[in-house]
mmCIF file of C-alpha atoms in Angstrom:
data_model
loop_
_atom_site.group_PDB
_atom_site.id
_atom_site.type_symbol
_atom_site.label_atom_id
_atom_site.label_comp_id
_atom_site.label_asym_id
_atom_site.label_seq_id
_atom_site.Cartn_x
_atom_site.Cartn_y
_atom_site.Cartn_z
ATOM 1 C CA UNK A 212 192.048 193.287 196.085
ATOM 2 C CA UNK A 213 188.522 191.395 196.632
ATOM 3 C CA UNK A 214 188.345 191.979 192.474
ATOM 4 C CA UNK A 215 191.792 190.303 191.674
ATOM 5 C CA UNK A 216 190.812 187.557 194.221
ATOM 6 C CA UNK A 217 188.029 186.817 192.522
ATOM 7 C CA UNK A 218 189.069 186.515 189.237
ATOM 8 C CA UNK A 219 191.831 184.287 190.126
ATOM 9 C CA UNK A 220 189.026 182.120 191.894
ATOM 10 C CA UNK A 221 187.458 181.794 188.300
ATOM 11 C CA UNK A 222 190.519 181.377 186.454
ATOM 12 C CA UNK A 223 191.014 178.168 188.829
ATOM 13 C CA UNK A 224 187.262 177.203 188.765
ATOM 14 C CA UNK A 225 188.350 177.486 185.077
ATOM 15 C CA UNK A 226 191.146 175.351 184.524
ATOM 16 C CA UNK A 227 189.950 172.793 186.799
ATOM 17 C CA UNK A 228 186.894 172.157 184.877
ATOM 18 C CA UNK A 229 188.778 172.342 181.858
ATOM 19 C CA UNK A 230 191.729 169.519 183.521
ATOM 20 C CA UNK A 231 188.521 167.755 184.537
ATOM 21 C CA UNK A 232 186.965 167.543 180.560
ATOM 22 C CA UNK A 233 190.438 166.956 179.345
ATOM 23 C CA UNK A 234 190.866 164.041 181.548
ATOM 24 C CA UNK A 235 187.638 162.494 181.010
ATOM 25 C CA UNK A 236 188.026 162.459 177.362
ATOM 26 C CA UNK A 237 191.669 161.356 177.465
ATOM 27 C CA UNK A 238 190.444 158.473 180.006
ATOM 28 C CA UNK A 239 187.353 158.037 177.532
ATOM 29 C CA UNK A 240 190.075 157.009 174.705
ATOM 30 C CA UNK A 241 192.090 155.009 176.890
ATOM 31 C CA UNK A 242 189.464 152.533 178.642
ATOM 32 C CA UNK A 243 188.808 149.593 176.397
ATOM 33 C CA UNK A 244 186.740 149.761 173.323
ATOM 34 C CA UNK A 245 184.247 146.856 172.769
ATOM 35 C CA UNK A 246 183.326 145.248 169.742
ATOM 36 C CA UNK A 247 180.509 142.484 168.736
ATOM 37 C CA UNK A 248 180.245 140.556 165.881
ATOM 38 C CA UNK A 249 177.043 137.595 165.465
ATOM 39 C CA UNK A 250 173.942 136.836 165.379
ATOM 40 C CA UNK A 251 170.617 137.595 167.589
ATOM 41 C CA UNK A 252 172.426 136.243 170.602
ATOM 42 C CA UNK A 253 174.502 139.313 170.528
ATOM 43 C CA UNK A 254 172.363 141.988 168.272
ATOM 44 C CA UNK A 255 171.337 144.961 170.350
ATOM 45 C CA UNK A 256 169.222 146.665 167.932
ATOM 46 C CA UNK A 257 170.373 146.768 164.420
ATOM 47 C CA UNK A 258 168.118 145.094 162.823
ATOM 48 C CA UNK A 259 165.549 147.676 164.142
ATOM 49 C CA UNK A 260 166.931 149.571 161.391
ATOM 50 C CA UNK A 261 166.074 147.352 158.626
ATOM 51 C CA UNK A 262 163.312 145.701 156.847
ATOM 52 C CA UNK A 263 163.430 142.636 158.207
ATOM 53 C CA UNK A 264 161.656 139.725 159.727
ATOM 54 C CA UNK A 265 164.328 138.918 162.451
ATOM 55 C CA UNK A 266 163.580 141.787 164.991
ATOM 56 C CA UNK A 267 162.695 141.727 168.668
ATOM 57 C CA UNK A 268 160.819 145.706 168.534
ATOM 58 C CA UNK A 269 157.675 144.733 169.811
ATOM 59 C CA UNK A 270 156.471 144.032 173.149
ATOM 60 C CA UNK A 271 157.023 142.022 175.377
ATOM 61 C CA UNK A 272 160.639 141.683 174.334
ATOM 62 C CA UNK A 273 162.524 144.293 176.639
ATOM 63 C CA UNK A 274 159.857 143.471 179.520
ATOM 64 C CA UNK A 275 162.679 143.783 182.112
ATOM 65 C CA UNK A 276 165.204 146.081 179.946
ATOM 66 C CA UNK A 277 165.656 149.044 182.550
ATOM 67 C CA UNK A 278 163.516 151.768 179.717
ATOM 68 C CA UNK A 279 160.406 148.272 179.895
ATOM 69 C CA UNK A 280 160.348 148.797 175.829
ATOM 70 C CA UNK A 281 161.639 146.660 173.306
ATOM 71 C CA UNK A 282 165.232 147.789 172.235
ATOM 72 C CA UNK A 283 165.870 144.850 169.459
ATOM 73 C CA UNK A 284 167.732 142.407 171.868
ATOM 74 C CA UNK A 285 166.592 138.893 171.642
ATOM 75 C CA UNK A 286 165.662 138.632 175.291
ATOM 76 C CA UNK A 287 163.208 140.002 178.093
ATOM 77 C CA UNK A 288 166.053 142.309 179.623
ATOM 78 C CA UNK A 289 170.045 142.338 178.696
ATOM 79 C CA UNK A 290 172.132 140.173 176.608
ATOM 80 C CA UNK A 291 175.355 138.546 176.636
ATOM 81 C CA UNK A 292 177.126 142.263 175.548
ATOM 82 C CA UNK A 293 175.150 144.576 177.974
ATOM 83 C CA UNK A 294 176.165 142.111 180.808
ATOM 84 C CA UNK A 295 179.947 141.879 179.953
ATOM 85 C CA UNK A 296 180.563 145.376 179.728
ATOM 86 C CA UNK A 297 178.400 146.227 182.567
ATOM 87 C CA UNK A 298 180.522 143.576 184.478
ATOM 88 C CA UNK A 299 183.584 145.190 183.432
ATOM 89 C CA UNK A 300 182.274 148.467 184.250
ATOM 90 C CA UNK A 301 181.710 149.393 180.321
ATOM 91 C CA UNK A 302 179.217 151.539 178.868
ATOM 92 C CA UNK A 303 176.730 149.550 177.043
ATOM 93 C CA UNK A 304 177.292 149.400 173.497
ATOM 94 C CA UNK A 305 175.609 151.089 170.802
ATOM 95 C CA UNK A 306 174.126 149.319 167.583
ATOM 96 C CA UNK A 307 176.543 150.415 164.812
ATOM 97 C CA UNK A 308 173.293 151.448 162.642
ATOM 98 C CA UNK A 309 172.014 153.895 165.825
ATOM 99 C CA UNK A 310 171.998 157.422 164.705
ATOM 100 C CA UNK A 311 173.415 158.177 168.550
ATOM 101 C CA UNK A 312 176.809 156.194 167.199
ATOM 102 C CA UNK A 313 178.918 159.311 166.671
ATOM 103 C CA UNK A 314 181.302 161.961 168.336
ATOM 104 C CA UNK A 315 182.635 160.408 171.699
ATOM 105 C CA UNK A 316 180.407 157.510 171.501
ATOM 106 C CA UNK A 317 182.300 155.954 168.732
ATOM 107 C CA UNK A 318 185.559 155.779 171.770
ATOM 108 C CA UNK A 319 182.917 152.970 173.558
ATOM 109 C CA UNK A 320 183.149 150.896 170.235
ATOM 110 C CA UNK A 321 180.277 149.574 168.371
ATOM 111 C CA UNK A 322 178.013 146.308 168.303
ATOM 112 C CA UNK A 323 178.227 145.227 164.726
ATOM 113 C CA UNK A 324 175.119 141.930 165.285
ATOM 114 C CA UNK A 325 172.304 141.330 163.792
ATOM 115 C CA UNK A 326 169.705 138.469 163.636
ATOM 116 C CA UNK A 327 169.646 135.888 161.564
ATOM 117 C CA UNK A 328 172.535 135.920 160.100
ATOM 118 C CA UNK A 329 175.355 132.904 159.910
ATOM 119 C CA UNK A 330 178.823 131.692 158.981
ATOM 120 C CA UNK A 331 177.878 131.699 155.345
ATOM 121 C CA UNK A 332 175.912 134.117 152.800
ATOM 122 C CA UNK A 333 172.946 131.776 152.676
ATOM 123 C CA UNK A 334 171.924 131.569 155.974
ATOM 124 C CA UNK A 335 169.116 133.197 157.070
ATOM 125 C CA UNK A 336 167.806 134.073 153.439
ATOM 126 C CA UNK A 337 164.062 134.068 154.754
ATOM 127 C CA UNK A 338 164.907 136.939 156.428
ATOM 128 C CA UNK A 339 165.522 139.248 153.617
ATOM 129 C CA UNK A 340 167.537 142.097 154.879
ATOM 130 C CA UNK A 341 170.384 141.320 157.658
ATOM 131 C CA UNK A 342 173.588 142.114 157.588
ATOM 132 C CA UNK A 343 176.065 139.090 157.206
ATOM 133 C CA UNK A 344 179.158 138.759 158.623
ATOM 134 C CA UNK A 345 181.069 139.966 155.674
ATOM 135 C CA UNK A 346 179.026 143.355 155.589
ATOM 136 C CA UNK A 347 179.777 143.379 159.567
ATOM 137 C CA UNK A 348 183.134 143.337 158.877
ATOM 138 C CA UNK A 349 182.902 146.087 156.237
ATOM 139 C CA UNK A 350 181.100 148.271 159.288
ATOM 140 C CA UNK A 351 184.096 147.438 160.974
ATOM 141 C CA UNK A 352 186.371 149.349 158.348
ATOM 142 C CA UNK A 353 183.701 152.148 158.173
ATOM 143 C CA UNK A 354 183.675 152.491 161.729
ATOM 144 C CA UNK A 355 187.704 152.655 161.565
ATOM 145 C CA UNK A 356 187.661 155.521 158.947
ATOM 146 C CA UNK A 357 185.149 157.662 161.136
ATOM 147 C CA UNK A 358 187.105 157.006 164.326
ATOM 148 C CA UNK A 359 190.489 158.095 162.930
ATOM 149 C CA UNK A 360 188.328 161.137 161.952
ATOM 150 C CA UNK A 361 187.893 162.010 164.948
ATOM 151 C CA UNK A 362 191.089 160.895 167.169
ATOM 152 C CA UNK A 363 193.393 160.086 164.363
ATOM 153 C CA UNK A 364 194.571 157.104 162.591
ATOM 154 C CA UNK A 365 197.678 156.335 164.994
ATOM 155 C CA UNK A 366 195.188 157.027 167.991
ATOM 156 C CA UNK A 367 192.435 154.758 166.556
ATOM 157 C CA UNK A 368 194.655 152.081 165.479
ATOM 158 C CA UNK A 369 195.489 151.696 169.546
ATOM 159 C CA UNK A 370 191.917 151.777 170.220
ATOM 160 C CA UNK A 371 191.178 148.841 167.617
ATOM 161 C CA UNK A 372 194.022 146.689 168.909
ATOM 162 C CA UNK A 373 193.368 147.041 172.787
ATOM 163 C CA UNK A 374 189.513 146.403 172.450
ATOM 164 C CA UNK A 375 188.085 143.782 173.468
ATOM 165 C CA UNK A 376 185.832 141.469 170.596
ATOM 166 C CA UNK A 377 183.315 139.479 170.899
ATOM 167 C CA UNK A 378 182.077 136.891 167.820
ATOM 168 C CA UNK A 379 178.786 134.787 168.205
ATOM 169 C CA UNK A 380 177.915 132.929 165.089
ATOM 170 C CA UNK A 381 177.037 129.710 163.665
ATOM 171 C CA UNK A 382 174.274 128.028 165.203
ATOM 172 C CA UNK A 383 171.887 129.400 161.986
ATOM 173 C CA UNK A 384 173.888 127.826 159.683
ATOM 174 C CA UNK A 385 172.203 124.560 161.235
ATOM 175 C CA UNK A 386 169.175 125.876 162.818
ATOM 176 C CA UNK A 387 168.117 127.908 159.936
ATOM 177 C CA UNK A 388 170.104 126.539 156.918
ATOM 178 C CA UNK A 389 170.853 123.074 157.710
ATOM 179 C CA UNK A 390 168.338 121.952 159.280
ATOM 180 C CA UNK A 391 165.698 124.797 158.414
ATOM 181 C CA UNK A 392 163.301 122.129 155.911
ATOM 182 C CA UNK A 393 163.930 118.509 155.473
ATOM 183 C CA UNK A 394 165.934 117.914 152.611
ATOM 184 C CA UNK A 395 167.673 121.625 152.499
ATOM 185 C CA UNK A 396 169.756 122.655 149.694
ATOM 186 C CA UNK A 397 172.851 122.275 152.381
ATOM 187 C CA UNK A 398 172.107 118.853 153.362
ATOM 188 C CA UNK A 399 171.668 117.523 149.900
ATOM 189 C CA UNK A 400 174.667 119.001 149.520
ATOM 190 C CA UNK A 401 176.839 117.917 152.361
ATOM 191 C CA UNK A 402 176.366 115.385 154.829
ATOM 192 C CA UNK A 403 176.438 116.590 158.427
ATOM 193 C CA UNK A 404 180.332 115.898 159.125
ATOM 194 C CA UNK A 405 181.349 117.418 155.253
ATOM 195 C CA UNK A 406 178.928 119.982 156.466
ATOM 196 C CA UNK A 407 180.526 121.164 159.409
ATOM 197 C CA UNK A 408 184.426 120.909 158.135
ATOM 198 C CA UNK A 409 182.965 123.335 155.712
ATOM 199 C CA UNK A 410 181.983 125.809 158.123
ATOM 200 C CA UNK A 411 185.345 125.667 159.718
ATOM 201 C CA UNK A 412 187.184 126.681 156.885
ATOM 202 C CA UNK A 413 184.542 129.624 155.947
ATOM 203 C CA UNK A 414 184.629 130.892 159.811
ATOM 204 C CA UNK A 415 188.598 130.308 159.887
ATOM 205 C CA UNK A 416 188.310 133.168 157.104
ATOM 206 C CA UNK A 417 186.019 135.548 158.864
ATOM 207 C CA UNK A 418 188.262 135.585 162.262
ATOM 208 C CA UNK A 419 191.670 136.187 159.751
ATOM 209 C CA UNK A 420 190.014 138.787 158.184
ATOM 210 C CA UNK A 421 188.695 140.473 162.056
ATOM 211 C CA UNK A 422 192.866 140.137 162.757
ATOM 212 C CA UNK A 423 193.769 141.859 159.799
ATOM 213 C CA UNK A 424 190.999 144.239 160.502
ATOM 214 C CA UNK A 425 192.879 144.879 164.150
ATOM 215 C CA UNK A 426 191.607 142.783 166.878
ATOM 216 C CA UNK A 427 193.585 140.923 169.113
ATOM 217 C CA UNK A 428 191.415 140.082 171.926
ATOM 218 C CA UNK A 429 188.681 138.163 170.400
ATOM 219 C CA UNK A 430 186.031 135.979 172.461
ATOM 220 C CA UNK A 431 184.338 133.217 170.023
ATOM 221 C CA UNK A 432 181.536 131.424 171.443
ATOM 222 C CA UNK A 433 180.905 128.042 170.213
ATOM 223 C CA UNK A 434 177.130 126.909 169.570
ATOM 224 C CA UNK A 435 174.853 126.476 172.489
ATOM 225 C CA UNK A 436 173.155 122.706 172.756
ATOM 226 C CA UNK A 437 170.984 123.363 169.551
ATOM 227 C CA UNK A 438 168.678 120.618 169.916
ATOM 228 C CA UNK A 439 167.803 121.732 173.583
ATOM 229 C CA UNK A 440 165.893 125.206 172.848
ATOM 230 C CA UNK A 441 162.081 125.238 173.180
ATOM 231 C CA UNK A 442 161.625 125.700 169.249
ATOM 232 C CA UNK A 443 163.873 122.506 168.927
ATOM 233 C CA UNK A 444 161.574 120.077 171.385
ATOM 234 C CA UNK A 445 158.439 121.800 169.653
ATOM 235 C CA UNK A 446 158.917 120.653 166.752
ATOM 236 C CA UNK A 447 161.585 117.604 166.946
ATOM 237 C CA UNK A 448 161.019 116.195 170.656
ATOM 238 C CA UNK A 449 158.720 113.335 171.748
ATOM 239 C CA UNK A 450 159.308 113.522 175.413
ATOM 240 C CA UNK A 451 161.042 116.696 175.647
ATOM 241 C CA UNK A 452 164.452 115.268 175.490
ATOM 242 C CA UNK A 453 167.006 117.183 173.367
ATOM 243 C CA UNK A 454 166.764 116.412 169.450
ATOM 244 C CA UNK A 455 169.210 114.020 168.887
ATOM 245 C CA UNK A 456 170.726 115.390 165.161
ATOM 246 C CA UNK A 457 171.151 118.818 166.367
ATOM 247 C CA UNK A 458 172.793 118.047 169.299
ATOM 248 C CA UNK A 459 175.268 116.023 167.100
ATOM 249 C CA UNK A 460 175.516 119.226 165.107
ATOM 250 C CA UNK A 461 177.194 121.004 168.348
ATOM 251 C CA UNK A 462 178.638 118.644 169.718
ATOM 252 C CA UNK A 463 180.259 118.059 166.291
ATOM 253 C CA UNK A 464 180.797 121.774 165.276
ATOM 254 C CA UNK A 465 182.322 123.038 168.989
ATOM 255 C CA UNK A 466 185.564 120.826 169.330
ATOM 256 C CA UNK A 467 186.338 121.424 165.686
ATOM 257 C CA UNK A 468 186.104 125.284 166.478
ATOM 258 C CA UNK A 469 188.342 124.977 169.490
ATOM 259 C CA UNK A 470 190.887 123.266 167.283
ATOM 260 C CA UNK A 471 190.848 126.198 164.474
ATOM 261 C CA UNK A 472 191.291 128.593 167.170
ATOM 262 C CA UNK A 473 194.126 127.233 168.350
ATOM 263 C CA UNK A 474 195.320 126.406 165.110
ATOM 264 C CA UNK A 475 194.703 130.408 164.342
ATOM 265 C CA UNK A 476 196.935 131.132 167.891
ATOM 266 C CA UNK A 477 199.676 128.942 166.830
ATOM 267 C CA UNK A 478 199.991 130.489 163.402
ATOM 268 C CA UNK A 479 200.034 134.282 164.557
ATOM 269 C CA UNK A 480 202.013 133.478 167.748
ATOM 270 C CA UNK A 481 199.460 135.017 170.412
ATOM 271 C CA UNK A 482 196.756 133.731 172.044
ATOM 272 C CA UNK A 483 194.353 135.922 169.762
ATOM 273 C CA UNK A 484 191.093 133.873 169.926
ATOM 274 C CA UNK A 485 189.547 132.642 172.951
ATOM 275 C CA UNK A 486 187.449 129.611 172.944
ATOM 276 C CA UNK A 487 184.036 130.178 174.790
ATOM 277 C CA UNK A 488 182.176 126.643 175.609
ATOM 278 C CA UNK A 489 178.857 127.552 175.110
ATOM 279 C CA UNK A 490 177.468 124.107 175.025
ATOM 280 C CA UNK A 491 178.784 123.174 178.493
ATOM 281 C CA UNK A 492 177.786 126.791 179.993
ATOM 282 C CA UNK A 493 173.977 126.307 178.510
ATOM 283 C CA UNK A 494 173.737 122.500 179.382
ATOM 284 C CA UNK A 495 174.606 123.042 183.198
ATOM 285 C CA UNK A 496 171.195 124.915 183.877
ATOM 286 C CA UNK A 497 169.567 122.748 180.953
ATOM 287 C CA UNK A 498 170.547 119.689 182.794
ATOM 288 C CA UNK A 499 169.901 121.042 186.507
ATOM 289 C CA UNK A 500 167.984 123.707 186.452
ATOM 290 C CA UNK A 501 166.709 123.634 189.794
ATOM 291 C CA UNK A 502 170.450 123.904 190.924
ATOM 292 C CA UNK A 503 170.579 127.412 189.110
ATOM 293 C CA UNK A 504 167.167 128.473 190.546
ATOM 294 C CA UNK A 505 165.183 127.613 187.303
ATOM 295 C CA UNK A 506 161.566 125.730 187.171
ATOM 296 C CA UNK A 507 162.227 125.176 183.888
ATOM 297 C CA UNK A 508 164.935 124.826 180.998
ATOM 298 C CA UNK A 509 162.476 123.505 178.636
ATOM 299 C CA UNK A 510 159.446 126.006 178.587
ATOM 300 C CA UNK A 511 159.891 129.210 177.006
ATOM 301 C CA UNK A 512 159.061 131.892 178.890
ATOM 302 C CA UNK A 513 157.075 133.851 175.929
ATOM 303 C CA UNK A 514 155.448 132.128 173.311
ATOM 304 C CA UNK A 515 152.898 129.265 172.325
ATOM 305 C CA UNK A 516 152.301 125.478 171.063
ATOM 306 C CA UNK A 517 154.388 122.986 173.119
ATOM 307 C CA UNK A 518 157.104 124.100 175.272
ATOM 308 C CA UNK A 519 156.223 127.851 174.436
ATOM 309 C CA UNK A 520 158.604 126.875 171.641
ATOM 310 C CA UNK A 521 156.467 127.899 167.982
ATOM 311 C CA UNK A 522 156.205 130.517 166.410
ATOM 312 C CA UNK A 523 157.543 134.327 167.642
ATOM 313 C CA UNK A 524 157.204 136.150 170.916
ATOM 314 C CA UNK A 525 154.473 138.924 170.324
ATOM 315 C CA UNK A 526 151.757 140.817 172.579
ATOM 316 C CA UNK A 527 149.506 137.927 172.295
ATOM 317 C CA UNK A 528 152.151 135.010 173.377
ATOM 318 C CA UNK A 529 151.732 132.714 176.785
ATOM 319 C CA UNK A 530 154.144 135.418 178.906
ATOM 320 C CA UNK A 531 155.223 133.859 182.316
ATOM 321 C CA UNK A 532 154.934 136.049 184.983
ATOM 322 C CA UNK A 533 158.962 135.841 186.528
ATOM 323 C CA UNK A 534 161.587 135.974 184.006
ATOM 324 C CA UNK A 535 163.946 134.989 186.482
ATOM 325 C CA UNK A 536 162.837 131.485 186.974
ATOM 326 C CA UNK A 537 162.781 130.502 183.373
ATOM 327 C CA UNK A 538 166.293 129.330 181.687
ATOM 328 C CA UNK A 539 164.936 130.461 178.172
ATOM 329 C CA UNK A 540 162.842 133.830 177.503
ATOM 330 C CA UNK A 541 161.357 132.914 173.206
ATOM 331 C CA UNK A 542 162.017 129.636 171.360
ATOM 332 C CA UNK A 543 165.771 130.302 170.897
ATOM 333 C CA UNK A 544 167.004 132.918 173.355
ATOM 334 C CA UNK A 545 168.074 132.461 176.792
ATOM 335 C CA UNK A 546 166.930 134.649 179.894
ATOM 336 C CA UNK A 547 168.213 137.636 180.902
ATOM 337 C CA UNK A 548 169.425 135.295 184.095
ATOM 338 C CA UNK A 549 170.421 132.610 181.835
ATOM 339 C CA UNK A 550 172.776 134.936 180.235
ATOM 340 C CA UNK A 551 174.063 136.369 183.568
ATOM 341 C CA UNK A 552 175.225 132.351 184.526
ATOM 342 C CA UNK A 553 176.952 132.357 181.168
ATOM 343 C CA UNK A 554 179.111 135.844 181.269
ATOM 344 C CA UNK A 555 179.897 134.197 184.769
ATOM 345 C CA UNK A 556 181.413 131.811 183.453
ATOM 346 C CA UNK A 557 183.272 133.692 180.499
ATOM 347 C CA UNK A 558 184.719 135.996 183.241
ATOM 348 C CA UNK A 559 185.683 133.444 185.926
ATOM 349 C CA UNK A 560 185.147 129.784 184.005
ATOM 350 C CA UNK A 561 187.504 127.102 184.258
ATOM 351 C CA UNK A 562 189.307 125.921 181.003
ATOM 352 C CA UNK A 563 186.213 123.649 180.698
ATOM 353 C CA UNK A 564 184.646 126.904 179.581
ATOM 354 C CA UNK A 565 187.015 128.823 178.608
ATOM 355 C CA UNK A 566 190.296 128.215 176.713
ATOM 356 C CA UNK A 567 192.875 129.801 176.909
ATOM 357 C CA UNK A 568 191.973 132.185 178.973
ATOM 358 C CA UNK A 569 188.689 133.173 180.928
ATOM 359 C CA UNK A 570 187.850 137.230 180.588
ATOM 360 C CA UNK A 571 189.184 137.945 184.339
ATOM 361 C CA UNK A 572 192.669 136.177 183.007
ATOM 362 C CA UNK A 573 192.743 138.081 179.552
ATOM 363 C CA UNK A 574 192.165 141.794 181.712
ATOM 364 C CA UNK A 575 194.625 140.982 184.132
ATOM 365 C CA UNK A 576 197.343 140.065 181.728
ATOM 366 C CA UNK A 577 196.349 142.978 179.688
ATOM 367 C CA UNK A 578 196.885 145.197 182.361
ATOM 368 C CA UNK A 579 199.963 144.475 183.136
#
């Protein structure tokens, strides 16, 4: 009797541990997937994985990342991705070039970014090997056929179209096209306003092509106020006001974004695309920084020459001691507590910042 007892005890202990692993992989497939497309505000290590010169793999960059090592984000701790799906109670994303990308890691989705690149083919040239937005987008497919692999195509279709997408891009295309050398093949080319309706039309094509590709929850950040960063004053600032042109750049480029978006929405009959107003979310801490707890929104934390804002972040950079007080970590990238403020305001942001829909809006209607 004590024998037959006992086996039925493991038969249960069994089958609940098996109900247990069945459930965790079934709720595995069903949470939301998370996808990022951009540049080095977004990358979380894929260009770790090539020979390039945009790459954050040396100290101190991931000074405050939980491992202390550099992980190839652009900033002292986490970025804009890391904090959204932590805040949504996510698992952090993995690079899509990370050899750990496979088997039920692939159900988490995959961060696609990497630094340097732009809206366009040549931006970003001087740093040889990136992946540009196009090739992202390819990933994308790849990433498709190797999901379906594993779930099947019906399966990994419903992944696609309930994830959740994230785009960061064009502020190179001025920053390190544009306005990378006086007199750049771009600006003999256009002038600034040609410039920028140009860019519209080549983005408008990259978002189509990420809706044909499946996603229909997409967050697209707008440039932050370009002329504002430490790198910008170094070299462009007298007093250590903003630079004027590159501020016209934004302030140019953003409304004309928010337009094609909507434009986009109209067309496919869903609100699709998701304006995020990166200017105005930057510029509230750039303006006031001691209102946000900052000593400083024009000093880099890490680097050297004036305003920390020239040349890279490496070993033998100025470092300031607290991260936390600093609005900007290098010459381009914000804080780790900079880019907590700003996921605050994708999640919760009025439609001054968000339009649309803020992120708490989008998951509450999606839930329904």
């Amino acid at each position: 009797m004590e024998k037959s007892l006992a086996s039925i005890s493991w038969v249960m202990l069994f089958l609940v541990v098996l109900v247990t692993l069945m459930t965790h992989i079934a709720h595995q497939a069903e949470a939301r997937a998370f996808f990022v497309f951009g540049d080095s505000l977004v990358d979380n290590g894929n260009n770790d994985y090539l020979a390039t010169t945009a790459r954050a793999d040396q100290p101190p960059y991931g000074i405050d990342y939980p491992t202390h090592r550099p992980t190839g984000r652009f900033s002292n701790g986490l970025n804009i991705p890391d904090i959204i799906s932590e805040s949504l109670g996510m698992e952090p994303t993995l690079p899509y070039l990370s050899p750990q990308l496979r088997g039920e890691r692939l159900l988490v989705g995959a961060n696609f970014a990497s630094a340097g690149i732009g809206i366009l083919n040549d931006t970003g040239i001087q740093f040889l090997n990136i992946i540009r937005i196009f090739k992202q987008l390819q990933y994308f497919q790849q990433y498709q056929q190797r999901l379906s692999a594993l779930i099947g195509p019906a399966q990994a279709q419903r992944l696609v179209n309930g994830a959740l997408v994230l785009i960061t891009c064009g502020g190179n295309d001025f920053v390190n096209n544009y306005y990378l050398v006086p007199y750049s093949a771009r600006s003999r080319q256009f002038s600034l306003p040609d410039y920028v309706r140009y860019l519209i039309v080549e983005y408008r094509k990259v978002l189509t092509k990420l809706y044909e590709l499946g996603a229909r929850r997409v967050l697209v950040t707008g440039t932050g106020p370009l002329g504002c960063v430490p790198a910008e004053l170094a070299m462009r600032s007298r007093n250590g006001e903003c630079a004027i042109e590159l501020q016209r750049a934004a302030n140019l480029f953003n409304p004309q974004l928010r337009d094609m978006l909507s434009s986009l929405n109209s067309e496919i009959g869903s609100d699709v695309f998701n304006a995020a107003n990166a200017f105005d979310m930057h510029m509230d801490f750039i303006s006031n920084p001691r209102a946000y707890g900052f000593v400083t929104s024009k000093v880099a934390c890490c680097g050297q020459g004036p305003y920390n804002g020239l040349g890279l972040c490496t070993v033998l950079s100025n470092l300031c001691p607290n991260r936390d007080i600093y609005a900007f970590w290098d010459a381009f990238h914000p804080s780790e507590r900079a880019n907590r403020i700003i996921v605050q305001r994708i999640l919760t942001g009025s439609s001054k910042y968000m339009h649309p829909m803020n992120l708490s809006t989008i998951m509450e209607v999606d839930s329904r």
